[in-house]
Coordinates of C-alpha atoms in Angstrom, one line a residue:
X156 CA 125.6 46.9 150.6
X157 CA 127.5 50.2 150.5
X158 CA 126.7 52.3 153.7
X159 CA 128.8 55.4 152.4
X160 CA 126.7 58.3 153.6
X161 CA 127.1 61.2 151.1
X162 CA 125.8 64.5 151.1
X163 CA 125.6 66.6 148.0
X164 CA 125.2 70.4 148.6
X165 CA 123.2 72.0 145.6
X166 CA 119.9 70.8 143.7
X167 CA 120.6 71.8 140.2
X168 CA 122.2 70.2 137.3
X169 CA 125.2 68.9 138.7
X170 CA 123.5 67.8 142.0
X171 CA 121.0 65.8 140.4
X172 CA 123.1 64.3 138.0
X173 CA 125.4 63.0 140.7
X174 CA 122.7 61.8 142.8
X175 CA 121.3 59.6 139.9
X176 CA 124.6 58.0 138.9
X177 CA 125.3 57.6 142.6
X178 CA 121.9 56.3 143.2
X179 CA 122.6 53.7 140.2
X180 CA 125.7 52.7 142.2
X181 CA 123.8 51.0 145.2
X182 CA 124.4 54.7 147.4
X183 CA 121.5 56.6 149.0
X184 CA 122.5 60.4 148.7
X185 CA 121.1 63.4 150.0
X186 CA 120.8 66.3 148.5
X187 CA 120.4 69.8 150.4
X188 CA 119.3 72.8 148.5
X189 CA 119.0 76.3 149.9
X190 CA 115.8 77.6 147.9
X191 CA 112.4 76.2 149.2
X192 CA 111.9 74.3 146.0
X193 CA 113.5 73.5 142.3
X194 CA 114.8 76.8 141.0
X195 CA 113.1 77.4 138.1
X196 CA 113.6 80.0 134.9
X197 CA 117.1 80.4 133.2
X198 CA 118.3 80.7 129.6
X199 CA 118.7 77.9 127.3
X200 CA 121.8 75.5 127.9
X201 CA 123.4 73.3 125.8
X202 CA 123.9 69.8 126.1
X203 CA 126.8 68.9 123.8
X204 CA 129.8 66.4 123.1
X205 CA 130.4 63.6 125.6
X206 CA 127.5 64.9 127.9
X207 CA 125.1 63.2 125.1
X208 CA 126.5 59.9 126.1
X209 CA 126.0 60.7 129.6
X210 CA 122.3 61.4 128.9
X211 CA 121.8 58.2 126.7
X212 CA 123.2 56.2 129.5
X213 CA 120.8 57.7 132.3
X214 CA 117.9 57.2 129.6
X215 CA 117.2 60.8 129.4
X216 CA 118.0 61.2 125.4
X217 CA 114.8 61.3 124.2
X218 CA 113.2 63.5 127.2
X219 CA 116.2 66.0 126.1
X220 CA 115.5 65.7 122.2
X221 CA 111.5 66.4 123.1
X222 CA 112.5 69.7 125.1
X223 CA 114.7 70.9 122.3
X224 CA 114.3 74.8 121.6
X225 CA 115.0 74.0 118.2
X226 CA 116.3 77.3 117.1
X227 CA 115.7 77.5 113.1
X228 CA 117.0 81.1 113.0
X229 CA 118.7 84.0 114.8
X230 CA 118.2 87.2 114.0
X231 CA 121.3 89.8 114.6
X232 CA 120.7 93.8 115.2
X233 CA 123.5 96.0 114.6
X234 CA 124.0 99.5 116.8
X235 CA 122.9 101.2 113.6
X236 CA 119.5 99.1 113.8
X237 CA 120.4 96.9 110.6
X238 CA 119.1 93.4 110.7
X239 CA 120.7 90.1 109.5
X240 CA 119.4 86.7 109.6
X241 CA 121.1 83.7 110.3
X242 CA 120.3 79.9 110.4
X243 CA 119.9 78.1 113.7
X244 CA 122.1 79.4 116.6
X245 CA 124.8 81.9 116.5
X246 CA 125.2 82.2 119.9
X247 CA 125.7 78.8 121.7
X248 CA 128.3 77.6 118.8
X249 CA 126.1 74.6 118.1
X250 CA 127.1 71.5 116.1
X251 CA 124.6 69.2 114.6
X252 CA 123.8 66.8 117.2
X253 CA 123.8 69.2 120.0
X254 CA 120.4 70.0 121.9
X255 CA 119.5 73.3 123.4
X256 CA 117.2 73.0 126.5
X257 CA 115.6 75.8 128.7
X258 CA 117.3 75.4 132.3
X259 CA 114.2 74.9 134.1
X260 CA 113.4 72.2 131.9
X261 CA 116.3 70.2 132.5
X262 CA 116.3 70.2 136.0
X263 CA 112.9 68.9 136.0
X264 CA 114.0 65.8 134.0
X265 CA 117.0 64.9 135.9
X266 CA 115.2 65.4 139.5
X267 CA 112.4 63.0 138.0
X268 CA 114.9 60.8 136.7
X269 CA 116.8 60.3 140.3
X270 CA 113.4 59.2 141.5
X271 CA 112.8 58.9 145.3
X272 CA 115.9 60.3 147.4
X273 CA 116.0 62.5 150.2
X274 CA 116.3 66.1 149.5
X275 CA 116.5 68.9 152.2
X276 CA 114.9 72.0 151.0
X277 CA 115.3 75.9 152.4
X278 CA 118.3 74.8 154.2
X279 CA 121.9 74.7 153.7
X280 CA 125.3 74.0 155.4
X281 CA 127.0 76.1 158.0
X282 CA 130.2 73.8 159.1
X283 CA 131.6 70.9 157.7
X284 CA 133.4 68.8 160.9
X285 CA 133.2 65.2 162.4
X286 CA 129.7 66.3 161.7
X287 CA 127.7 68.5 159.3
X288 CA 126.0 71.0 160.8
X289 CA 122.7 73.1 158.8
X290 CA 121.5 76.6 159.4
X291 CA 118.0 75.1 160.5
X292 CA 118.3 71.4 160.5
X293 CA 119.8 69.2 163.3
X294 CA 123.5 68.3 163.1
X295 CA 124.2 64.8 161.0
X296 CA 127.2 62.5 160.1
X297 CA 128.3 62.1 156.4
X298 CA 131.3 60.3 154.8
X299 CA 131.4 62.6 152.0
X300 CA 130.3 65.8 151.2
X301 CA 130.2 67.1 147.5
X302 CA 129.7 70.8 146.6
X303 CA 127.3 71.0 143.5
X304 CA 126.3 74.4 144.7
X305 CA 127.3 76.6 141.6
X306 CA 129.5 79.7 141.2
X307 CA 129.0 81.1 144.7
X308 CA 129.3 77.5 146.2
X309 CA 128.7 77.6 150.0
X310 CA 131.0 74.3 150.3
X311 CA 133.5 75.6 148.4
X312 CA 134.0 78.7 150.8
X313 CA 133.4 76.6 153.9
X314 CA 135.9 73.9 153.1
X315 CA 138.6 75.8 150.9
X316 CA 138.3 79.6 151.4
X317 CA 136.8 82.8 150.1
X318 CA 135.5 83.1 146.7
X319 CA 137.8 86.1 146.0
X320 CA 141.0 82.7 146.0
X321 CA 139.6 81.0 142.9
X322 CA 137.1 83.5 141.4
X323 CA 138.5 84.9 138.0
X324 CA 135.9 87.8 137.1
X325 CA 135.5 89.4 133.9
X326 CA 133.8 92.6 134.4
X327 CA 130.7 91.1 132.7
X328 CA 127.1 91.4 134.7
X329 CA 123.9 90.0 133.6
X330 CA 120.6 89.3 134.0
X331 CA 117.8 86.7 132.6
X332 CA 114.3 87.2 133.4
X333 CA 111.0 86.1 131.7
X334 CA 109.4 88.3 128.6
X335 CA 106.2 88.2 126.6
X336 CA 107.3 87.3 123.2
X337 CA 107.5 91.1 122.0
X338 CA 110.0 90.5 119.5
X339 CA 107.3 87.9 117.6
X340 CA 109.9 85.1 117.5
X341 CA 109.1 81.4 116.7
X342 CA 111.9 79.1 117.7
X343 CA 114.3 81.8 116.9
X344 CA 116.4 84.3 118.8
X345 CA 117.6 87.9 118.7
X346 CA 120.7 89.6 119.3
X347 CA 122.0 93.2 119.7
X348 CA 125.4 94.5 121.1
X349 CA 127.0 97.5 121.2
X350 CA 130.3 98.4 122.9
X351 CA 130.5 96.7 126.2
X352 CA 126.7 96.0 126.0
X353 CA 124.7 92.8 124.7
X354 CA 121.0 92.2 124.8
X355 CA 119.5 88.5 123.6
X356 CA 115.8 86.9 123.8
X357 CA 114.6 83.8 122.5
X358 CA 111.3 82.3 122.0
X359 CA 110.4 78.5 121.7
X360 CA 107.0 76.5 122.7
X361 CA 106.2 77.9 126.4
X362 CA 109.2 79.6 127.1
X363 CA 110.4 83.3 126.1
X364 CA 113.2 84.6 127.8
X365 CA 115.6 87.7 127.5
X366 CA 119.3 88.4 128.8
X367 CA 121.2 91.7 129.6
X368 CA 124.7 91.9 129.8
X369 CA 127.7 94.8 130.3
X370 CA 130.7 95.2 131.0
X371 CA 132.0 97.1 133.9
X372 CA 135.3 96.9 135.8
X373 CA 133.4 98.7 138.8
X374 CA 131.7 96.1 139.4
X375 CA 128.0 96.1 141.4
X376 CA 128.4 96.1 145.2
X377 CA 125.5 94.2 147.2
X378 CA 123.7 97.3 148.2
X379 CA 123.1 98.1 144.8
X380 CA 119.4 97.8 143.4
X381 CA 120.6 95.5 140.6
X382 CA 117.3 96.4 138.8
X383 CA 117.9 100.0 139.3
X384 CA 121.8 99.6 137.9
X385 CA 120.5 97.6 135.1
X386 CA 118.4 100.5 134.1
X387 CA 120.8 102.7 134.6
X388 CA 123.1 100.9 132.2
X389 CA 120.4 99.9 129.0
X390 CA 118.2 103.1 129.7
X391 CA 119.7 105.5 127.0
X392 CA 119.8 102.6 124.0
X393 CA 116.7 102.6 122.0
X394 CA 115.2 100.0 119.7
X395 CA 113.1 97.9 122.2
X396 CA 115.8 97.9 125.1
X397 CA 112.9 100.2 126.9
X398 CA 110.1 97.4 126.5
X399 CA 113.0 95.0 128.0
X400 CA 113.6 97.2 130.9
X401 CA 110.2 97.3 131.8
X402 CA 109.6 93.5 131.5
X403 CA 112.5 93.3 133.9
X404 CA 111.4 95.9 136.4
X405 CA 108.3 94.5 136.7
X406 CA 109.4 90.6 137.2
X407 CA 109.7 88.9 140.1
X408 CA 111.6 86.1 138.3
X409 CA 115.0 88.1 137.4
X410 CA 118.4 86.1 137.9
X411 CA 121.3 88.3 138.5
X412 CA 125.2 87.1 137.9
X413 CA 128.5 88.0 136.7
X414 CA 130.9 85.7 134.3
X415 CA 133.6 84.8 136.4
X416 CA 135.7 81.2 135.9
X417 CA 136.9 79.3 139.0
X418 CA 140.0 78.2 139.0
X419 CA 141.4 76.1 141.8
X420 CA 144.6 74.1 142.2
X421 CA 142.9 71.0 143.6
X422 CA 139.1 70.4 143.6
X423 CA 139.1 68.0 146.7
X424 CA 140.0 68.4 150.2
X425 CA 140.0 65.6 152.9
X426 CA 136.3 64.1 152.5
X427 CA 134.9 67.1 150.4
X428 CA 135.1 67.5 147.0
X429 CA 133.4 69.8 144.0
X430 CA 131.8 69.3 141.1
X431 CA 130.2 71.4 138.1
X432 CA 130.4 75.1 137.9
X433 CA 131.6 75.0 141.8
X434 CA 134.8 73.4 140.9
X435 CA 135.0 75.0 137.6
X436 CA 132.8 77.5 136.3
X437 CA 132.3 79.2 133.6
X438 CA 132.4 77.9 130.0
X439 CA 129.8 77.6 127.3
X440 CA 130.1 74.3 128.1
X441 CA 129.1 74.7 131.7
X442 CA 126.0 72.1 131.8
X443 CA 128.0 69.8 129.5
X444 CA 130.8 69.4 132.4
X445 CA 128.8 69.3 135.1
X446 CA 126.9 66.6 133.5
X447 CA 130.2 64.6 132.4
X448 CA 131.9 65.7 136.0
X449 CA 129.4 64.1 138.0
X450 CA 129.2 60.8 136.2
X451 CA 133.1 60.2 136.5
X452 CA 132.8 61.6 140.0
X453 CA 130.1 58.8 141.0
X454 CA 132.1 56.1 138.7
X455 CA 135.4 56.8 140.9
X456 CA 133.4 56.6 144.4
X457 CA 132.0 53.2 143.2
X458 CA 135.3 52.0 142.1
X459 CA 137.1 53.1 145.1
X460 CA 134.6 51.5 147.6
X461 CA 134.1 54.9 149.1
X462 CA 137.9 55.8 149.8
X463 CA 137.3 59.5 149.1
X464 CA 141.2 60.3 148.6
X465 CA 141.5 57.6 145.7
X466 CA 137.8 58.4 144.3
X467 CA 138.5 62.1 144.4
X468 CA 142.1 62.0 142.8
X469 CA 141.2 59.7 139.8
X470 CA 138.0 62.0 139.2
X471 CA 140.3 64.9 138.8
X472 CA 143.5 63.2 137.1
X473 CA 140.3 62.0 134.5
X474 CA 139.0 65.2 133.4
X475 CA 141.1 68.4 134.6
X476 CA 142.3 68.6 130.8
X477 CA 139.0 68.0 129.8
X478 CA 137.8 70.9 131.9
X479 CA 140.6 73.3 131.2
X480 CA 140.3 73.0 127.7
X481 CA 136.8 74.3 128.0
X482 CA 137.4 77.1 130.1
X483 CA 140.7 78.3 128.1
X484 CA 138.2 78.4 125.1
X485 CA 135.8 80.4 127.0
X486 CA 138.1 82.6 128.3
X487 CA 139.1 83.7 124.9
X488 CA 135.5 84.0 123.9
X489 CA 134.5 86.5 126.5
X490 CA 137.2 88.8 125.2
X491 CA 134.9 90.6 123.0
X492 CA 132.8 92.1 125.7
X493 CA 135.1 91.7 128.6
X494 CA 138.1 93.3 126.8
X495 CA 139.5 96.7 127.2
X496 CA 137.3 98.9 125.6
X497 CA 140.2 101.0 123.9
X498 CA 142.0 97.5 122.8
X499 CA 143.3 97.5 119.1
X500 CA 141.6 93.9 119.3
X501 CA 138.4 95.0 120.3
X502 CA 138.5 98.2 118.0
X503 CA 139.1 95.7 114.9
X504 CA 136.5 93.3 115.9
X505 CA 133.8 96.4 116.0
X506 CA 135.2 97.7 112.6
X507 CA 134.6 94.3 110.7
X508 CA 131.3 93.9 112.4
X509 CA 130.3 97.4 111.2
X510 CA 131.5 97.1 107.5
X511 CA 130.6 93.6 107.0
X512 CA 128.5 92.2 109.8
X513 CA 126.9 89.0 108.0
X514 CA 130.2 87.8 106.6
X515 CA 132.1 88.4 110.0
X516 CA 129.4 86.9 112.2
X517 CA 129.8 83.8 109.9
X518 CA 133.2 83.5 110.3
X519 CA 133.2 83.5 113.9
X520 CA 130.4 81.5 114.2
X521 CA 131.7 78.6 111.9
X522 CA 135.2 79.5 113.8
X523 CA 133.3 78.8 117.3
X524 CA 131.5 76.0 116.2
X525 CA 134.5 74.0 115.1
X526 CA 136.5 75.0 118.1
X527 CA 133.6 73.8 120.7
X528 CA 132.8 70.5 118.9
X529 CA 136.4 69.7 119.2
X530 CA 136.6 70.4 123.0
X531 CA 133.1 69.0 123.9
X532 CA 134.2 65.6 122.3
X533 CA 137.7 65.8 124.1
X534 CA 137.1 63.7 126.8
X535 CA 135.8 59.8 126.0
X536 CA 133.8 57.9 128.6
X537 CA 134.7 54.2 130.0
X538 CA 132.7 52.0 127.8
X539 CA 130.1 50.5 129.9
X540 CA 131.7 47.2 130.1
X541 CA 134.5 48.0 131.3
X542 CA 132.9 49.4 134.4
X543 CA 131.7 45.9 135.6
X544 CA 128.6 47.8 135.9
X545 CA 125.3 48.3 133.9
X546 CA 124.4 52.2 133.3
X547 CA 121.1 50.9 132.4
X548 CA 118.4 53.2 134.0
X549 CA 116.4 52.1 136.8
X550 CA 113.5 54.9 136.0
X551 CA 112.8 57.0 133.0
X552 CA 111.6 60.7 133.6
X553 CA 109.1 62.1 131.2
X554 CA 109.3 66.4 131.1
X555 CA 105.6 67.7 131.7
X556 CA 105.0 70.4 129.0

């Protein structure tokens, strides 16, 4: 009977995946989440490569298929308002077999799959010492503390230092928000971009979301009204941008963030470890890395019988190269929007986009899919028989539409 007390900070994709696998292995993890409930909303995310095998071992593969946004076509709108149509998804570099789901659907599936565990909402960790102290609750004792709390990880800051030591920013700020289906999309996506600015929207089943992104080396200070800043950046653009700005300003469900990578020499310190975006944001494989990383971390905790030094070292040794390959690919892909606007590379890309828009997009999409498929399958899970334990699920979640 394992008595290792494990606290997971973050009730998202990484947190619930980790909680599931720890529970399967006999532990009773506790999740603490700063939001008062499961955080709704979010754009579509991809489950691909090795993460699909994790989903199958969790018994949620069919749930993911049922929730698949199943984009049938994409439209590209150029700065001159020429429109080109493509089959499938041109943004996510999806290959055959990859599954795209809305982030909120995935979080619901994962949380229901975990089943009955203690989840503390509307609270956060303030200090990790002999006892773990909380903003609202009484101090408690834990053997392991896992930060699965995303890019702005509170656990990372408390245990490792300030964000500035580990964040590699790309000067790209984005906002995701729900919209009415103003583009009349049906399981499809529409994309518009010009130098330094990017717009996308998709609609599938009960979801319709938009994303605005822009490049700014100056950044956005916390004191600024973020909605006003996005209106300033996009306010002079035509097409249907004014309608999107209006939808953003009237929405109370906007998610603002910036694109950055977390690069750390080590993902653990003492009895504290990081998983998912807290340790290795960001890439087009963030969801998949979170699921695979959580699976491996739970496996190593069990194998080491709770010895955190052994478990955390094995966890990192197992997947660091897999993670770094994904981050390196993402870093290269960010350059079109994030690169120096006067750079020769960016000027050439925009020129090719202008004179050969469809062929250029088909070329970079094909190349992107090939690269993503290779990286996404770059790590193989240990066969179930080799673990000595069955990974068969004890419960199964069903997404409520």
